[in-house]
Structures are given as structure tokens and as C-alpha cells.
């Protein structure tokens, strides 16, 4: 049940939701990974629990779907989702279920080498290459397995490192020259950890290699990390509609360095910047009760100012407005993509800012 102050599109949609766990193997890269897929179903859904691990803590994330339910026999836009690093495929299940209930198929990748169980120091670097490749491989494979997924009408959805992953997959390649200049002129050591290895990474996923995929129609990212890896010329190649949701006080994917510059530099004719004032890096993720027992793991999802339920309602609303407009062609959904925040109840816009760019 939503809070009484939820904006209109945060309310669950008309479709029952099914969910399947898939195992994909890309033989060309000798790489296997797990994907969780939510989709509109003919069968009634019910409360469900997704089990995983965040940090060192086993967690149970509550949702509403039916395991292995029969899909509705019609085509729905496909959304490929990419989690943070480290992360899990259930990192923003609340949003994936919501999208499925509104007429989308959502495939959430669990990137091997990027989870709490298996992340290594080497993976922090090599994942700049393999994670976007996972996204594109899933785009190829999911419509073959989930026949209701429209593989020619695709959106990408990413959080943190997953934000970079889907932006790169959408056609904005790594730019070594721009990144080197950033590291030379900035004292920020954040994304510069990749600089010693960047020539090889750029060869695989760089600006002269990566091209836009015409199947990808829209990109939505939350707290996206790593903007210095992609320079102004690279991001100008991102032409599809683009939505960036950020916390203004994010100290991981730093607001001024990452989210704001992704928005400013994107070549999209239709682009949006949602800013949650006072929020840090985690308002967009699930934060299960089990994490309250240890500060080390609670810190991975906690927010000092924002209530997660409130933030999640806002994100659901704008994701549905954005993907509704650009994947479903729903002009009524697109009307909510306005800076005066139509649909919000009186006195509920405090701390919420939407900028519309062209």
C-alpha cells in the first residue's frame, strides 16, 4: 500500500505480476549470470519474499508477484536493469514490480563479479567492460525466452555503477583522453582508480567502438557513477530520451561530478534531472529490516534524511511517467514530466526538484 502522499503513478497498475529466474550464458565470453524477470501475467499475484545477501547479511525483501506465472500473450516494452557495485538483482525490486504492473517486462541482471558475494578488486576495473556487455546480451536473449518482451522497444534502467553500465550500453563510449584530463586537473580520487588500466578498457568499450543500438529507446538512471569515464563528446552521442535521478548530497556518485554532468552533457533532445534535496546515495534502493542489526551493512542502504518509502514513491512515479511516454507512447503519462510537478498533492513537493532540458 502506498503512502497517502504518493504521486499518481506510484500507485500499482492493473496487471498481475509474474516473476521468473533465468540463467543466461554468453558462450562468446565464457560468461554466465542470473536474471530476474518481472512481467504482466494472466494469473493472480500474491505476497512473495525474495531472498538474497546484502554485505554479509542474509535478507528477505517483500514484494507481490507469482513465481513462474503464465505471461500475458501480447507484447510489452522490455526494460533491462543493472544494479550497483556491489549489488544484487533485487536492489530496487519495488520499482521493477511497479513497472511490470503497468505493462512492462523488466529483466534485472545480477552481474557476476559485481555482487556482495563475489566482487574483487580486479572486478572494479573489468566490470567497466563486462557489465555493459551483459546488458546487451540480455537484450538479445530475453525476448527469445519471455515471448511477451518486445525486444525492439527497449528501455535501460541503472543504479550507481549500473547507471554507467546502461549509459555505455546505450552508446556513450569510454573516453580516455577526457578521463585523463579530468584526473590531471582534479584532486578527486574517486573514478581515477581506473586510469592505469584505461587504454585496454577503452579499446573494448570506448568512444570509437560503442555505437547506439536502435532497439534502445530510453534510459533512466539513479545516482549514476563514473561520469569522468565518458567525456563531453562521448555523452553527446547519447541521443535517446534520458532521465537522471540523484540525491543532491550524494557523496559516492557525487552530484556535481556525476549526476549533474551526465544530465548536462547528454545529447538527448528530451532529458530530465530529478534532484532529491538532502539525499545521499541510497534513497533509490531496498533497505530490509535485517540490516538494522549492523551499522556496516545498514550503511549500504540507509539515508540520514529521506524516508525510503517516500523516495520510492517518487521514483516509481517518474519512472512510469518517463517510460510511459517514451516506450508506451502514453502522452498522459508524459504530462507528469514537468518542472512544476503536476499531480503532487499540496505541500508534498518539498525537497523535490525536476529540471527539464533540451
mmCIF file of N, CA and C in Angstrom, residues 225-313:
data_model
loop_
_atom_site.group_PDB
_atom_site.id
_atom_site.type_symbol
_atom_site.label_atom_id
_atom_site.label_comp_id
_atom_site.label_asym_id
_atom_site.label_seq_id
_atom_site.Cartn_x
_atom_site.Cartn_y
_atom_site.Cartn_z
ATOM 1 N N UNK A 225 27.118 6.625 -11.398
ATOM 2 C CA UNK A 225 28.529 6.822 -11.053
ATOM 3 C C UNK A 225 29.368 6.906 -12.325
ATOM 4 N N UNK A 226 30.557 7.514 -12.230
ATOM 5 C CA UNK A 226 31.590 7.371 -13.247
ATOM 6 C C UNK A 226 31.522 8.299 -14.437
ATOM 7 N N UNK A 227 30.896 9.470 -14.298
ATOM 8 C CA UNK A 227 30.811 10.359 -15.455
ATOM 9 C C UNK A 227 32.171 10.715 -16.049
ATOM 10 N N UNK A 228 33.245 10.911 -15.249
ATOM 11 C CA UNK A 228 34.531 11.251 -15.868
ATOM 12 C C UNK A 228 35.054 10.203 -16.850
ATOM 13 N N UNK A 229 34.560 8.979 -16.786
ATOM 14 C CA UNK A 229 34.976 7.967 -17.763
ATOM 15 C C UNK A 229 34.461 8.287 -19.163
ATOM 16 N N UNK A 230 33.394 9.097 -19.240
ATOM 17 C CA UNK A 230 32.770 9.430 -20.519
ATOM 18 C C UNK A 230 32.830 10.939 -20.697
ATOM 19 N N UNK A 231 33.536 11.394 -21.697
ATOM 20 C CA UNK A 231 33.707 12.827 -21.882
ATOM 21 C C UNK A 231 32.530 13.473 -22.572
ATOM 22 N N UNK A 232 32.672 14.772 -22.814
ATOM 23 C CA UNK A 232 31.587 15.546 -23.426
ATOM 24 C C UNK A 232 31.232 15.036 -24.813
ATOM 25 N N UNK A 233 32.237 14.689 -25.609
ATOM 26 C CA UNK A 233 31.971 14.167 -26.952
ATOM 27 C C UNK A 233 31.242 12.838 -26.885
ATOM 28 N N UNK A 234 31.645 11.996 -25.964
ATOM 29 C CA UNK A 234 31.017 10.687 -25.808
ATOM 30 C C UNK A 234 29.551 10.827 -25.414
ATOM 31 N N UNK A 235 29.272 11.646 -24.405
ATOM 32 C CA UNK A 235 27.895 11.782 -23.933
ATOM 33 C C UNK A 235 27.010 12.496 -24.942
ATOM 34 N N UNK A 236 27.610 13.285 -25.811
ATOM 35 C CA UNK A 236 26.817 13.897 -26.884
ATOM 36 C C UNK A 236 26.233 12.836 -27.816
ATOM 37 N N UNK A 237 26.831 11.644 -27.818
ATOM 38 C CA UNK A 237 26.323 10.553 -28.653
ATOM 39 C C UNK A 237 25.098 9.877 -28.051
ATOM 40 N N UNK A 238 24.780 10.198 -26.797
ATOM 41 C CA UNK A 238 23.589 9.640 -26.166
ATOM 42 C C UNK A 238 22.393 10.473 -26.613
ATOM 43 N N UNK A 239 21.623 9.952 -27.548
ATOM 44 C CA UNK A 239 20.575 10.744 -28.190
ATOM 45 C C UNK A 239 19.168 10.394 -27.706
ATOM 46 N N UNK A 240 18.996 9.231 -27.099
ATOM 47 C CA UNK A 240 17.648 8.809 -26.715
ATOM 48 C C UNK A 240 17.173 9.608 -25.503
ATOM 49 N N UNK A 241 15.866 9.657 -25.245
ATOM 50 C CA UNK A 241 15.372 10.298 -24.024
ATOM 51 C C UNK A 241 16.077 9.755 -22.789
ATOM 52 N N UNK A 242 16.396 10.658 -21.849
ATOM 53 C CA UNK A 242 17.320 10.336 -20.761
ATOM 54 C C UNK A 242 16.814 10.977 -19.472
ATOM 55 N N UNK A 243 16.734 10.170 -18.412
ATOM 56 C CA UNK A 243 16.263 10.650 -17.111
ATOM 57 C C UNK A 243 17.314 10.313 -16.068
ATOM 58 N N UNK A 244 17.712 11.325 -15.277
ATOM 59 C CA UNK A 244 18.702 11.160 -14.213
ATOM 60 C C UNK A 244 18.040 11.516 -12.883
ATOM 61 N N UNK A 245 18.037 10.576 -11.935
ATOM 62 C CA UNK A 245 17.517 10.818 -10.584
ATOM 63 C C UNK A 245 18.682 10.784 -9.611
ATOM 64 N N UNK A 246 18.832 11.830 -8.805
ATOM 65 C CA UNK A 246 20.022 11.956 -7.954
ATOM 66 C C UNK A 246 19.665 12.527 -6.586
ATOM 67 N N UNK A 247 20.527 12.239 -5.611
ATOM 68 C CA UNK A 247 20.500 12.923 -4.331
ATOM 69 C C UNK A 247 21.477 14.078 -4.364
ATOM 70 N N UNK A 248 21.049 15.245 -3.921
ATOM 71 C CA UNK A 248 21.899 16.429 -4.051
ATOM 72 C C UNK A 248 23.121 16.370 -3.146
ATOM 73 N N UNK A 249 23.069 15.559 -2.092
ATOM 74 C CA UNK A 249 24.199 15.426 -1.184
ATOM 75 C C UNK A 249 24.899 14.075 -1.325
ATOM 76 N N UNK A 250 24.771 13.464 -2.488
ATOM 77 C CA UNK A 250 25.420 12.178 -2.743
ATOM 78 C C UNK A 250 26.934 12.345 -2.625
ATOM 79 N N UNK A 251 27.546 11.517 -1.796
ATOM 80 C CA UNK A 251 28.998 11.576 -1.622
ATOM 81 C C UNK A 251 29.692 10.351 -2.211
ATOM 82 N N UNK A 252 28.962 9.545 -2.965
ATOM 83 C CA UNK A 252 29.528 8.385 -3.670
ATOM 84 C C UNK A 252 29.549 8.701 -5.171
ATOM 85 N N UNK A 253 28.365 8.744 -5.765
ATOM 86 C CA UNK A 253 28.238 9.282 -7.125
ATOM 87 C C UNK A 253 27.987 10.780 -6.939
ATOM 88 N N UNK A 254 29.058 11.530 -6.826
ATOM 89 C CA UNK A 254 28.992 12.926 -6.373
ATOM 90 C C UNK A 254 28.115 13.745 -7.321
ATOM 91 N N UNK A 255 27.195 14.492 -6.728
ATOM 92 C CA UNK A 255 26.182 15.215 -7.507
ATOM 93 C C UNK A 255 26.794 16.079 -8.601
ATOM 94 N N UNK A 256 27.736 16.958 -8.245
ATOM 95 C CA UNK A 256 28.297 17.893 -9.219
ATOM 96 C C UNK A 256 29.175 17.193 -10.249
ATOM 97 N N UNK A 257 29.824 16.105 -9.857
ATOM 98 C CA UNK A 257 30.736 15.398 -10.756
ATOM 99 C C UNK A 257 30.006 14.421 -11.663
ATOM 100 N N UNK A 258 29.019 13.708 -11.127
ATOM 101 C CA UNK A 258 28.408 12.585 -11.845
ATOM 102 C C UNK A 258 27.015 12.919 -12.380
ATOM 103 N N UNK A 259 26.008 12.903 -11.512
ATOM 104 C CA UNK A 259 24.635 13.053 -11.985
ATOM 105 C C UNK A 259 24.392 14.329 -12.763
ATOM 106 N N UNK A 260 24.846 15.451 -12.225
ATOM 107 C CA UNK A 260 24.611 16.734 -12.881
ATOM 108 C C UNK A 260 25.301 16.798 -14.237
ATOM 109 N N UNK A 261 26.531 16.285 -14.334
ATOM 110 C CA UNK A 261 27.256 16.331 -15.605
ATOM 111 C C UNK A 261 26.713 15.328 -16.620
ATOM 112 N N UNK A 262 26.261 14.183 -16.158
ATOM 113 C CA UNK A 262 25.578 13.274 -17.089
ATOM 114 C C UNK A 262 24.403 13.990 -17.739
ATOM 115 N N UNK A 263 23.607 14.666 -16.924
ATOM 116 C CA UNK A 263 22.434 15.382 -17.442
ATOM 117 C C UNK A 263 22.843 16.499 -18.397
ATOM 118 N N UNK A 264 23.794 17.315 -17.990
ATOM 119 C CA UNK A 264 24.169 18.471 -18.802
ATOM 120 C C UNK A 264 24.776 18.077 -20.144
ATOM 121 N N UNK A 265 25.578 17.013 -20.145
ATOM 122 C CA UNK A 265 26.347 16.685 -21.342
ATOM 123 C C UNK A 265 25.633 15.731 -22.298
ATOM 124 N N UNK A 266 24.577 15.080 -21.853
ATOM 125 C CA UNK A 266 23.873 14.142 -22.724
ATOM 126 C C UNK A 266 23.335 14.863 -23.947
ATOM 127 N N UNK A 267 23.444 14.208 -25.105
ATOM 128 C CA UNK A 267 22.967 14.798 -26.353
ATOM 129 C C UNK A 267 21.489 14.610 -26.596
ATOM 130 N N UNK A 268 20.758 14.103 -25.620
ATOM 131 C CA UNK A 268 19.329 13.821 -25.768
ATOM 132 C C UNK A 268 18.519 15.098 -25.969
ATOM 133 N N UNK A 269 17.568 15.056 -26.885
ATOM 134 C CA UNK A 269 16.661 16.183 -27.051
ATOM 135 C C UNK A 269 15.687 16.284 -25.888
ATOM 136 N N UNK A 270 15.375 15.154 -25.294
ATOM 137 C CA UNK A 270 14.457 15.119 -24.160
ATOM 138 C C UNK A 270 15.193 14.517 -22.972
ATOM 139 N N UNK A 271 15.520 15.358 -21.987
ATOM 140 C CA UNK A 271 16.260 14.862 -20.832
ATOM 141 C C UNK A 271 15.755 15.545 -19.566
ATOM 142 N N UNK A 272 15.921 14.835 -18.445
ATOM 143 C CA UNK A 272 15.304 15.258 -17.187
ATOM 144 C C UNK A 272 16.270 14.997 -16.038
ATOM 145 N N UNK A 273 16.262 15.902 -15.059
ATOM 146 C CA UNK A 273 17.076 15.747 -13.859
ATOM 147 C C UNK A 273 16.175 15.881 -12.638
ATOM 148 N N UNK A 274 15.980 14.764 -11.926
ATOM 149 C CA UNK A 274 15.231 14.753 -10.683
ATOM 150 C C UNK A 274 16.221 14.824 -9.532
ATOM 151 N N UNK A 275 16.114 15.866 -8.716
ATOM 152 C CA UNK A 275 17.006 16.049 -7.575
ATOM 153 C C UNK A 275 16.209 15.934 -6.286
ATOM 154 N N UNK A 276 16.662 15.042 -5.400
ATOM 155 C CA UNK A 276 16.101 14.935 -4.061
ATOM 156 C C UNK A 276 17.037 15.697 -3.116
ATOM 157 N N UNK A 277 16.593 16.844 -2.654
ATOM 158 C CA UNK A 277 17.425 17.709 -1.827
ATOM 159 C C UNK A 277 17.687 17.037 -0.473
ATOM 160 N N UNK A 278 18.941 17.039 -0.059
ATOM 161 C CA UNK A 278 19.313 16.434 1.207
ATOM 162 C C UNK A 278 19.542 14.936 1.156
ATOM 163 N N UNK A 279 19.324 14.332 -0.002
ATOM 164 C CA UNK A 279 19.521 12.884 -0.138
ATOM 165 C C UNK A 279 20.968 12.580 -0.488
ATOM 166 N N UNK A 280 21.431 11.427 -0.035
ATOM 167 C CA UNK A 280 22.749 10.942 -0.405
ATOM 168 C C UNK A 280 22.613 9.868 -1.497
ATOM 169 N N UNK A 281 23.320 8.754 -1.377
ATOM 170 C CA UNK A 281 23.411 7.799 -2.484
ATOM 171 C C UNK A 281 22.315 6.736 -2.479
ATOM 172 N N UNK A 282 21.628 6.553 -1.348
ATOM 173 C CA UNK A 282 20.829 5.342 -1.174
ATOM 174 C C UNK A 282 19.311 5.481 -1.152
ATOM 175 N N UNK A 283 18.707 6.601 -1.498
ATOM 176 C CA UNK A 283 17.243 6.655 -1.394
ATOM 177 C C UNK A 283 16.534 5.764 -2.397
ATOM 178 N N UNK A 284 17.264 5.255 -3.401
ATOM 179 C CA UNK A 284 16.646 4.519 -4.501
ATOM 180 C C UNK A 284 16.629 3.007 -4.290
ATOM 181 N N UNK A 285 17.217 2.510 -3.203
ATOM 182 C CA UNK A 285 17.412 1.068 -3.042
ATOM 183 C C UNK A 285 16.522 0.500 -1.939
ATOM 184 N N UNK A 286 16.377 -0.830 -1.967
ATOM 185 C CA UNK A 286 15.708 -1.533 -0.881
ATOM 186 C C UNK A 286 16.585 -1.483 0.376
ATOM 187 N N UNK A 287 15.948 -1.412 1.546
ATOM 188 C CA UNK A 287 16.699 -1.386 2.806
ATOM 189 C C UNK A 287 15.994 -2.306 3.803
ATOM 190 N N UNK A 288 16.211 -3.621 3.697
ATOM 191 C CA UNK A 288 15.473 -4.590 4.504
ATOM 192 C C UNK A 288 15.743 -4.461 5.998
ATOM 193 N N UNK A 289 14.778 -4.927 6.785
ATOM 194 C CA UNK A 289 14.843 -4.820 8.238
ATOM 195 C C UNK A 289 16.088 -5.502 8.812
ATOM 196 N N UNK A 290 16.531 -6.602 8.198
ATOM 197 C CA UNK A 290 17.653 -7.359 8.746
ATOM 198 C C UNK A 290 18.929 -6.522 8.853
ATOM 199 N N UNK A 291 19.034 -5.477 8.027
ATOM 200 C CA UNK A 291 20.250 -4.667 8.019
ATOM 201 C C UNK A 291 20.344 -3.729 9.212
ATOM 202 N N UNK A 292 19.266 -3.596 9.960
ATOM 203 C CA UNK A 292 19.276 -2.701 11.121
ATOM 204 C C UNK A 292 20.149 -3.234 12.252
ATOM 205 N N UNK A 293 20.571 -4.494 12.166
ATOM 206 C CA UNK A 293 21.334 -5.103 13.252
ATOM 207 C C UNK A 293 22.825 -4.794 13.195
ATOM 208 N N UNK A 294 23.301 -4.248 12.080
ATOM 209 C CA UNK A 294 24.729 -3.975 11.951
ATOM 210 C C UNK A 294 24.942 -2.692 11.151
ATOM 211 N N UNK A 295 25.717 -1.755 11.707
ATOM 212 C CA UNK A 295 25.945 -0.487 11.026
ATOM 213 C C UNK A 295 26.669 -0.693 9.698
ATOM 214 N N UNK A 296 27.618 -1.617 9.634
ATOM 215 C CA UNK A 296 28.397 -1.808 8.419
ATOM 216 C C UNK A 296 27.505 -2.094 7.225
ATOM 217 N N UNK A 297 26.510 -2.959 7.404
ATOM 218 C CA UNK A 297 25.625 -3.289 6.292
ATOM 219 C C UNK A 297 24.453 -2.320 6.173
ATOM 220 N N UNK A 298 23.988 -1.779 7.298
ATOM 221 C CA UNK A 298 22.911 -0.787 7.236
ATOM 222 C C UNK A 298 23.354 0.443 6.449
ATOM 223 N N UNK A 299 24.626 0.798 6.575
ATOM 224 C CA UNK A 299 25.152 1.959 5.864
ATOM 225 C C UNK A 299 25.057 1.800 4.347
ATOM 226 N N UNK A 300 24.988 0.566 3.878
ATOM 227 C CA UNK A 300 24.901 0.313 2.440
ATOM 228 C C UNK A 300 23.574 0.763 1.840
ATOM 229 N N UNK A 301 22.560 0.968 2.699
ATOM 230 C CA UNK A 301 21.255 1.349 2.160
ATOM 231 C C UNK A 301 20.612 2.513 2.891
ATOM 232 N N UNK A 302 21.161 2.937 4.008
ATOM 233 C CA UNK A 302 20.482 3.924 4.844
ATOM 234 C C UNK A 302 20.598 5.333 4.272
ATOM 235 N N UNK A 303 19.665 6.181 4.682
ATOM 236 C CA UNK A 303 19.655 7.601 4.328
ATOM 237 C C UNK A 303 19.426 8.419 5.594
ATOM 238 N N UNK A 304 20.215 9.463 5.848
ATOM 239 C CA UNK A 304 20.052 10.227 7.082
ATOM 240 C C UNK A 304 18.827 11.131 7.098
ATOM 241 N N UNK A 305 18.324 11.535 5.920
ATOM 242 C CA UNK A 305 17.232 12.496 5.851
ATOM 243 C C UNK A 305 15.973 11.893 5.232
ATOM 244 N N UNK A 306 16.112 11.208 4.111
ATOM 245 C CA UNK A 306 14.956 10.763 3.336
ATOM 246 C C UNK A 306 14.396 9.444 3.847
ATOM 247 N N UNK A 307 13.065 9.376 3.933
ATOM 248 C CA UNK A 307 12.351 8.128 4.177
ATOM 249 C C UNK A 307 12.322 7.310 2.889
ATOM 250 N N UNK A 308 12.724 6.044 2.970
ATOM 251 C CA UNK A 308 12.803 5.228 1.754
ATOM 252 C C UNK A 308 11.443 5.071 1.070
ATOM 253 N N UNK A 309 10.396 4.862 1.838
ATOM 254 C CA UNK A 309 9.080 4.667 1.235
ATOM 255 C C UNK A 309 8.672 5.902 0.434
ATOM 256 N N UNK A 310 8.937 7.067 0.968
ATOM 257 C CA UNK A 310 8.619 8.313 0.271
ATOM 258 C C UNK A 310 9.461 8.454 -0.997
ATOM 259 N N UNK A 311 10.751 8.223 -0.880
ATOM 260 C CA UNK A 311 11.617 8.317 -2.059
ATOM 261 C C UNK A 311 11.207 7.308 -3.120
ATOM 262 N N UNK A 312 10.866 6.095 -2.708
ATOM 263 C CA UNK A 312 10.476 5.067 -3.671
ATOM 264 C C UNK A 312 9.196 5.452 -4.417
ATOM 265 N N UNK A 313 8.237 6.046 -3.717
ATOM 266 C CA UNK A 313 7.018 6.505 -4.388
ATOM 267 C C UNK A 313 7.346 7.533 -5.465
#
